[in-house]
Amino acid sequence: MASVLVASNRGPVSYVRGEGGELDARRGGGGLVSGLSAVSSQDSLWVCAALGEGDREAVRRGIGEPGVRMLDIDPEVYSAAYNGIANSVLWFLHHHLYDIPREPVFDAAFRRRWESYRAYNRAFAEALAAEADEGAAVLVQDYHLALVPGMLRELRPDLLISHFTHTPWVSSAYLRMVPDDIAAELLWGMLGADELGFHTWGWASAFIECCSALDDSTGTAQGVWPSGDPWHGVRWRRNDVGKGRTRVRAHPLGVDGDELRALAHRPVVDEALARLRAEVGDRRTIVRVDRTELSKNILRGLLAYRELLTTRPEWRGRVVHLASAYPSRQDLESYRAYTASVTELAEEVNAEFGTDDWRPVIVSVEDDFVRSLAAYRLADVALVNPVRDGMNLVAKEIPVVSEAGCALVLSTGAGAYRELRQDALTVNPYDVSETAEALHTALSMPQEERTARTKRLAAAATALPPQRWFLDQLDALREER
């Protein structure tokens, strides 16, 4: 039994089957792993899904890491929940990605996938209920598990429950596309928590607006903005639970500066940096690091770079755009097509402007964190222009690692925008011409100004490292006692 529990789709460890049939455990990283390290492993448990055959085999053999419980959910149920709902519906809603003339379509097939999503969330809720001490704190993570708080509240009303959304939250206008009963169930699930966390007040406000906009005849939620309170609250009620209150807070996530710098200065990164320097020469660099995710806006970034070279010919031969594009969700056709479009557009720019000794765009379409860290160190300009993003840690990581100091071109769609906007060059993510001009300004920025901005950006980026981010949420949850 545990007094602090974390639930997320992906856990801190994965298993890969070796040539001899043995299972090798591979530890993951990220803010949650770092944050949970602040809590004694004897008192904590991480509940996650078995994602691949290696994970499922580990569960069947009874192999596991201390403090981790993997759930072997039926692969068909998992696929329908993860790909069919979480990544194809909820992700598209929260990031406003739908091609409205064609999508979404909520039909009988969608209803079957939603049943799988419900079953997937139910498996987590039951596991958490079984593993939690009396009055334990349970911190549920992200849109994959939006129904868990409500389900867990029914099973274990004694628990302290929080849910943190790492993405943006859908606007009330966009949520109206969803069938009323599904929207009500989604909010019902979230409002089972004592605490709801978002990266920014903008996303928190969007959630409260959705609660306020929902027809009160459903009996699900009623929104309220308490005057003078330092936090925003939402009253919730359900016939089977009674009345209660859910607090809604913003918890911006930063980076661990010391850890990131240590990772960026390992010998393997030094070697990658030497290779990049050989490719780039003495030219300026514009660096971006993203997953090939539709919301990251990579195509408009490339279009802005092409416009920079068109309208500002003085930069031809003097700058290289280093783009790391990690393949993402390649089991979805729309993502495969997007990844192909990124590569094709980069090739077009190179064909239009490249010379025998200058390649304007160098794209790496592979998951290579070492190369990304090397690019961070080399960055003169960081381009982060998502159309809509929960936070975007790349905008915080590059200023921390950049060796010569970098100018940050940052879109208003990034969650990091409010924290970093004073020292960034901010752009409308849809305005290619404005982004091109911002790139010119960034490349032309005097070294003294660039150094001063980078120092302030790095200070802001490291103000709320993962351990503090996690403990702040845990402390806020325990205030409910």
XYZ file of C-alpha atoms in Angstrom:
481
model
C 0.000 0.000 0.000
C 1.249 3.497 -0.826
C 0.603 6.967 0.554
C 1.555 8.797 -2.674
C 0.516 7.368 -6.040
C 1.105 8.625 -9.578
C -0.913 7.365 -12.544
C 0.091 7.906 -16.160
C -0.126 6.115 -19.473
C 3.661 5.799 -19.793
C 5.673 4.759 -16.778
C 9.258 5.350 -15.670
C 10.517 2.031 -17.040
C 9.990 -0.130 -20.115
C 11.082 -3.667 -20.965
C 12.725 -4.921 -24.136
C 13.181 -8.589 -24.907
C 16.796 -9.550 -25.621
C 18.055 -12.094 -28.134
C 18.083 -14.812 -25.468
C 14.542 -14.049 -24.311
C 15.661 -12.067 -21.283
C 13.907 -8.812 -20.445
C 16.016 -5.671 -20.157
C 14.616 -2.756 -18.129
C 15.158 0.720 -19.541
C 14.633 3.730 -17.322
C 12.872 6.785 -18.700
C 13.332 10.451 -17.917
C 11.273 13.612 -17.877
C 9.645 15.914 -15.383
C 7.475 13.296 -13.686
C 10.384 10.936 -13.066
C 12.438 13.762 -11.616
C 9.519 15.105 -9.618
C 8.563 11.808 -8.013
C 12.174 11.311 -6.928
C 11.443 13.921 -4.253
C 9.163 11.385 -2.523
C 10.455 8.324 -0.680
C 10.221 5.236 -2.877
C 8.974 3.277 0.145
C 5.874 5.456 0.319
C 5.130 5.884 -3.385
C 3.777 3.843 -6.283
C 3.634 4.602 -10.001
C 0.758 2.940 -11.873
C 1.173 2.835 -15.657
C 0.180 0.833 -18.713
C 2.200 -1.959 -20.287
C 2.913 -0.382 -23.667
C 4.602 -3.115 -25.657
C 5.178 -6.843 -25.798
C 8.209 -6.552 -23.524
C 6.145 -4.747 -20.889
C 3.312 -7.267 -21.155
C 5.724 -10.161 -20.874
C 7.221 -8.581 -17.747
C 3.746 -8.365 -16.183
C 3.002 -11.996 -17.064
C 6.314 -13.151 -15.552
C 5.819 -11.066 -12.444
C 8.893 -8.950 -13.206
C 8.777 -5.361 -12.035
C 10.675 -2.429 -10.646
C 10.145 -1.415 -6.999
C 7.467 1.235 -6.745
C 6.011 0.558 -10.217
C 2.871 -1.377 -11.140
C 2.187 -2.023 -14.816
C -1.304 -2.818 -16.039
C -1.573 -5.404 -18.816
C -4.658 -4.044 -20.534
C -6.076 -5.976 -23.482
C -4.150 -4.732 -26.562
C -7.327 -4.054 -28.572
C -8.853 -2.081 -25.718
C -5.613 -0.186 -25.242
C -5.276 0.655 -28.947
C -8.869 1.891 -29.195
C -8.453 3.993 -26.038
C -4.994 5.368 -26.803
C -5.043 5.816 -30.574
C -8.787 5.929 -31.160
C -9.731 8.392 -28.382
C -6.776 9.915 -26.521
C -4.672 10.755 -29.567
C -7.332 11.036 -32.274
C -10.084 12.824 -30.339
C -8.923 14.393 -27.076
C -5.557 15.543 -28.442
C -7.256 17.044 -31.502
C -9.848 18.774 -29.318
C -7.357 20.275 -26.881
C -5.055 21.481 -29.679
C -7.877 22.601 -32.015
C -6.499 20.501 -34.869
C -9.601 19.225 -36.626
C -10.088 19.781 -40.360
C -13.639 20.954 -39.706
C -15.184 20.228 -43.139
C -14.165 16.581 -42.715
C -13.682 15.970 -38.988
C -14.716 15.059 -36.367
C -17.269 12.326 -37.009
C -18.980 10.965 -33.907
C -20.642 7.749 -35.015
C -21.184 4.209 -33.758
C -17.500 3.378 -34.226
C -16.573 6.354 -32.067
C -18.955 5.130 -29.358
C -17.241 1.731 -29.355
C -13.844 3.383 -29.005
C -15.176 5.512 -26.168
C -16.261 2.327 -24.380
C -12.634 1.176 -24.611
C -11.423 4.515 -23.277
C -13.843 4.121 -20.373
C -12.598 0.569 -19.711
C -8.979 1.702 -19.869
C -9.644 4.445 -17.297
C -11.611 1.979 -15.152
C -8.582 -0.355 -15.031
C -6.444 2.479 -13.648
C -9.082 3.554 -11.136
C -9.459 0.028 -9.784
C -5.694 -0.474 -9.513
C -5.260 2.818 -7.671
C -8.149 2.013 -5.341
C -6.545 -1.332 -4.500
C -3.046 0.054 -3.888
C -3.755 3.271 -1.963
C -3.454 3.656 1.800
C -6.328 5.241 3.678
C -6.362 8.948 2.806
C -3.504 8.594 0.286
C -2.666 11.273 -2.265
C -3.212 10.211 -5.892
C -1.803 12.372 -8.700
C -3.350 11.424 -12.056
C -1.611 12.613 -15.190
C -2.967 13.906 -18.467
C -5.756 13.505 -20.977
C -5.314 9.744 -21.326
C -6.805 9.358 -17.833
C -9.422 12.103 -17.737
C -12.132 9.801 -16.354
C -10.035 8.309 -13.561
C -10.698 10.965 -10.867
C -14.475 10.540 -11.063
C -14.249 6.754 -11.110
C -11.748 6.689 -8.255
C -13.869 9.079 -6.187
C -16.717 6.563 -6.340
C -14.456 3.657 -5.362
C -12.454 5.442 -2.649
C -14.039 8.666 -1.368
C -11.362 8.853 1.345
C -8.557 9.602 -1.115
C -7.048 12.947 -2.030
C -7.128 13.089 -5.826
C -5.516 15.485 -8.278
C -5.341 15.530 -12.050
C -2.768 17.443 -14.087
C -3.312 18.203 -17.771
C -0.043 18.609 -19.670
C -1.779 19.789 -22.860
C -3.889 22.884 -23.415
C -7.545 22.568 -22.511
C -10.161 22.710 -25.245
C -12.183 25.908 -25.630
C -15.870 25.734 -24.807
C -16.773 26.493 -28.440
C -14.684 23.582 -29.682
C -16.022 21.243 -26.998
C -19.555 21.850 -28.266
C -18.730 19.635 -31.245
C -18.631 16.659 -28.874
C -21.920 14.853 -28.092
C -23.427 16.294 -24.910
C -23.253 13.076 -22.925
C -19.572 12.546 -23.791
C -18.668 16.135 -22.890
C -20.553 15.743 -19.598
C -18.750 12.484 -18.848
C -15.377 14.061 -19.622
C -15.995 16.948 -17.221
C -17.565 14.594 -14.664
C -14.379 12.550 -14.687
C -12.135 15.569 -14.214
C -14.296 17.075 -11.484
C -13.932 13.978 -9.358
C -10.570 15.439 -8.345
C -9.948 17.663 -5.352
C -7.330 19.567 -7.377
C -6.991 20.163 -11.106
C -3.691 21.467 -12.428
C -2.794 23.117 -15.726
C 0.416 24.711 -16.972
C -1.143 28.173 -17.352
C -4.129 30.166 -16.162
C -5.205 30.358 -19.781
C -5.743 26.611 -19.942
C -7.274 26.556 -16.450
C -9.696 29.289 -17.473
C -10.670 27.348 -20.581
C -11.605 24.383 -18.385
C -13.744 26.532 -16.096
C -15.415 28.087 -19.118
C -16.311 24.608 -20.374
C -17.888 23.804 -17.012
C -19.812 27.066 -17.055
C -20.986 26.526 -20.630
C -22.230 23.002 -20.035
C -26.003 22.912 -19.721
C -26.677 22.788 -15.983
C -29.625 20.500 -16.625
C -27.093 17.676 -16.930
C -26.435 18.120 -13.218
C -22.705 17.794 -13.831
C -21.059 21.107 -13.035
C -21.551 24.738 -12.283
C -18.671 27.164 -12.723
C -17.863 29.991 -10.343
C -15.090 32.584 -10.110
C -14.580 33.337 -6.405
C -13.817 37.018 -6.002
C -10.522 37.765 -4.306
C -9.330 34.173 -4.056
C -5.771 33.378 -5.202
C -7.124 30.336 -7.017
C -10.141 29.602 -9.163
C -12.752 27.116 -8.006
C -15.415 25.011 -9.642
C -18.312 23.531 -7.691
C -19.277 20.052 -8.744
C -22.028 17.697 -7.791
C -23.195 14.222 -8.727
C -26.262 12.401 -7.582
C -24.242 9.488 -6.217
C -21.585 11.526 -4.442
C -23.202 14.692 -3.211
C -21.651 18.131 -3.248
C -18.007 19.030 -3.158
C -15.514 21.468 -4.570
C -12.646 21.162 -7.016
C -9.807 23.659 -6.950
C -8.256 24.670 -10.256
C -4.662 25.912 -10.214
C -1.808 26.729 -12.563
C 1.507 24.932 -12.049
C 4.020 25.957 -14.738
C 6.733 23.361 -15.286
C 10.360 24.409 -15.621
C 13.610 22.559 -16.181
C 16.377 21.371 -13.869
C 19.216 23.565 -15.100
C 22.054 21.650 -13.441
C 20.833 18.288 -14.696
C 20.243 19.599 -18.227
C 23.692 21.213 -18.468
C 25.310 18.013 -17.198
C 23.488 15.981 -19.856
C 24.480 18.471 -22.540
C 28.191 18.310 -21.729
C 28.749 14.561 -21.794
C 31.459 13.292 -24.185
C 28.853 11.761 -26.501
C 27.236 15.196 -26.908
C 30.651 16.804 -27.478
C 31.168 14.376 -30.356
C 27.741 15.186 -31.848
C 28.493 18.900 -31.493
C 31.759 18.493 -33.401
C 29.871 16.795 -36.241
C 27.299 19.580 -36.368
C 30.000 22.265 -36.368
C 31.619 20.528 -39.330
C 28.287 20.612 -41.202
C 27.404 24.194 -40.276
C 30.840 25.810 -40.521
C 31.077 29.356 -39.211
C 27.477 30.184 -40.109
C 24.689 31.280 -37.752
C 22.193 28.653 -36.667
C 18.426 28.638 -36.244
C 17.522 25.614 -34.125
C 14.215 23.902 -33.531
C 13.525 20.572 -31.803
C 10.049 19.062 -32.000
C 8.129 15.897 -32.443
C 6.526 15.767 -35.894
C 3.270 16.641 -34.177
C 0.581 18.593 -35.996
C 0.387 21.340 -33.373
C 4.141 22.082 -33.471
C 3.753 24.122 -36.659
C 6.957 22.895 -38.290
C 5.716 23.567 -41.819
C 4.998 27.253 -41.196
C 8.389 27.517 -39.527
C 10.034 26.221 -42.704
C 7.908 28.576 -44.804
C 9.061 31.483 -42.617
C 12.688 30.458 -43.102
C 12.149 30.299 -46.867
C 10.607 33.773 -46.776
C 13.590 35.023 -44.755
C 15.955 33.806 -47.474
C 13.705 35.328 -50.149
C 13.198 38.770 -48.618
C 16.552 39.047 -46.834
C 19.056 37.697 -49.375
C 21.942 38.895 -47.211
C 21.425 35.771 -45.084
C 21.938 33.357 -47.957
C 25.015 31.289 -47.284
C 25.330 32.752 -43.777
C 22.753 30.772 -41.815
C 21.697 27.132 -41.407
C 18.381 25.929 -40.056
C 18.941 22.852 -37.843
C 15.598 21.087 -37.413
C 15.254 17.995 -35.257
C 11.884 16.400 -35.976
C 11.252 13.306 -33.859
C 8.779 10.938 -35.563
C 5.525 10.959 -33.625
C 2.460 8.705 -33.770
C 3.439 7.171 -37.068
C 0.677 4.601 -36.694
C -1.756 7.439 -37.566
C -1.933 8.314 -41.262
C -2.277 12.056 -40.668
C 1.012 12.053 -38.750
C 2.832 9.998 -41.392
C 1.672 12.470 -44.036
C 2.752 15.433 -41.918
C 6.212 13.975 -41.334
C 6.602 13.404 -45.080
C 5.529 17.007 -45.756
C 8.213 18.333 -43.394
C 10.917 16.410 -45.241
C 9.589 17.442 -48.648
C 9.430 21.148 -47.781
C 12.964 21.083 -46.377
C 14.170 19.520 -49.621
C 12.367 22.218 -51.618
C 14.110 24.973 -49.644
C 17.472 23.298 -50.165
C 16.809 22.897 -53.886
C 15.760 26.535 -54.236
C 18.573 28.186 -52.290
C 21.322 25.638 -51.684
C 24.759 25.816 -53.259
C 27.670 23.424 -53.579
C 29.014 24.503 -50.180
C 25.818 25.524 -48.352
C 22.828 23.423 -47.297
C 20.231 25.858 -45.923
C 18.181 23.266 -43.977
C 19.512 20.206 -42.167
C 16.628 18.047 -40.963
C 16.984 15.050 -38.678
C 13.801 12.971 -38.701
C 14.791 10.586 -35.924
C 14.593 10.358 -32.162
C 18.093 11.580 -31.262
C 18.241 13.459 -27.955
C 22.050 13.597 -28.050
C 21.960 15.445 -31.373
C 19.273 17.774 -30.022
C 21.415 18.680 -27.004
C 24.336 19.400 -29.342
C 22.066 21.647 -31.430
C 20.961 23.426 -28.239
C 24.586 24.279 -27.475
C 25.126 25.551 -31.015
C 21.946 27.648 -31.213
C 22.120 31.339 -32.122
C 18.349 31.475 -32.603
C 15.702 29.141 -31.151
C 12.481 28.844 -33.138
C 9.484 27.640 -31.102
C 6.245 28.438 -32.931
C 3.483 25.951 -31.972
C -0.085 26.828 -32.837
C -1.204 25.554 -29.421
C 0.959 23.894 -26.770
C 0.473 23.093 -23.089
C 3.922 24.404 -22.135
C 6.776 23.576 -24.554
C 9.924 22.866 -22.570
C 12.179 23.287 -25.619
C 11.620 27.042 -25.305
C 13.059 26.776 -21.790
C 15.787 24.233 -22.468
C 17.633 25.958 -25.330
C 18.409 29.217 -23.439
C 19.750 27.141 -20.528
C 22.181 25.216 -22.754
C 23.084 27.606 -25.599
C 26.802 28.398 -25.368
C 26.916 31.756 -27.151
C 23.458 32.847 -26.022
C 20.412 32.591 -28.247
C 17.536 34.787 -29.315
C 14.195 33.047 -28.770
C 11.448 33.393 -31.405
C 8.337 32.225 -29.558
C 4.728 31.996 -30.666
C 1.816 33.216 -28.607
C 0.377 29.683 -28.802
C 3.000 28.196 -26.486
C 2.125 27.764 -22.829
C 5.595 29.158 -22.055
C 4.652 32.439 -23.765
C 3.474 34.263 -20.634
C 6.575 33.340 -18.652
C 9.103 34.138 -21.394
C 7.461 36.804 -23.558
C 9.375 39.794 -22.180
C 12.713 38.442 -23.369
C 11.519 36.559 -26.455
C 10.607 37.803 -29.918
C 6.937 36.823 -29.982
C 4.962 35.973 -33.100
C 1.512 34.949 -34.269
C 2.021 31.255 -35.119
C -0.031 31.596 -38.314
C 1.796 34.701 -39.578
C 4.644 33.430 -41.709
C 5.805 36.924 -42.689
C 5.945 38.102 -39.070
C 7.916 34.979 -38.154
C 10.360 35.574 -41.014
C 10.935 39.137 -39.839
C 11.416 37.928 -36.250
C 14.068 35.492 -37.488
C 15.867 38.384 -39.186
C 15.701 40.449 -35.985
C 16.975 37.512 -33.961
C 19.888 36.864 -36.306
C 20.763 40.568 -36.299
C 20.532 41.016 -32.527
C 23.699 42.506 -30.966
C 25.668 40.012 -28.902
C 25.337 42.026 -25.682
C 21.537 42.116 -25.936
C 21.353 38.448 -26.892
C 23.487 37.461 -23.891
C 21.384 39.527 -21.490
C 18.110 38.109 -22.832
C 19.417 34.551 -22.656
C 20.448 34.990 -19.043
C 16.972 36.203 -18.083
C 15.289 33.450 -20.129
C 17.402 30.792 -18.423
C 16.539 32.189 -14.987
C 12.820 32.062 -15.791
C 13.142 28.576 -17.276
C 14.724 27.123 -14.147
C 12.552 28.900 -11.582
C 10.162 25.936 -11.204
C 12.139 22.703 -11.714
C 10.319 19.352 -11.840
C 10.798 18.421 -8.187
C 9.347 21.714 -6.992
C 6.558 21.471 -9.585
C 5.602 18.042 -8.263
C 5.891 18.903 -4.585
C 3.866 22.107 -5.049
C 1.004 19.981 -6.386
C 1.353 17.448 -3.598
C 1.356 20.222 -0.970
C -1.691 21.853 -2.581
C -3.520 18.522 -2.575
C -2.759 17.903 1.074
C -4.165 21.322 1.944
C -7.523 19.734 1.169
C -7.180 17.750 4.362
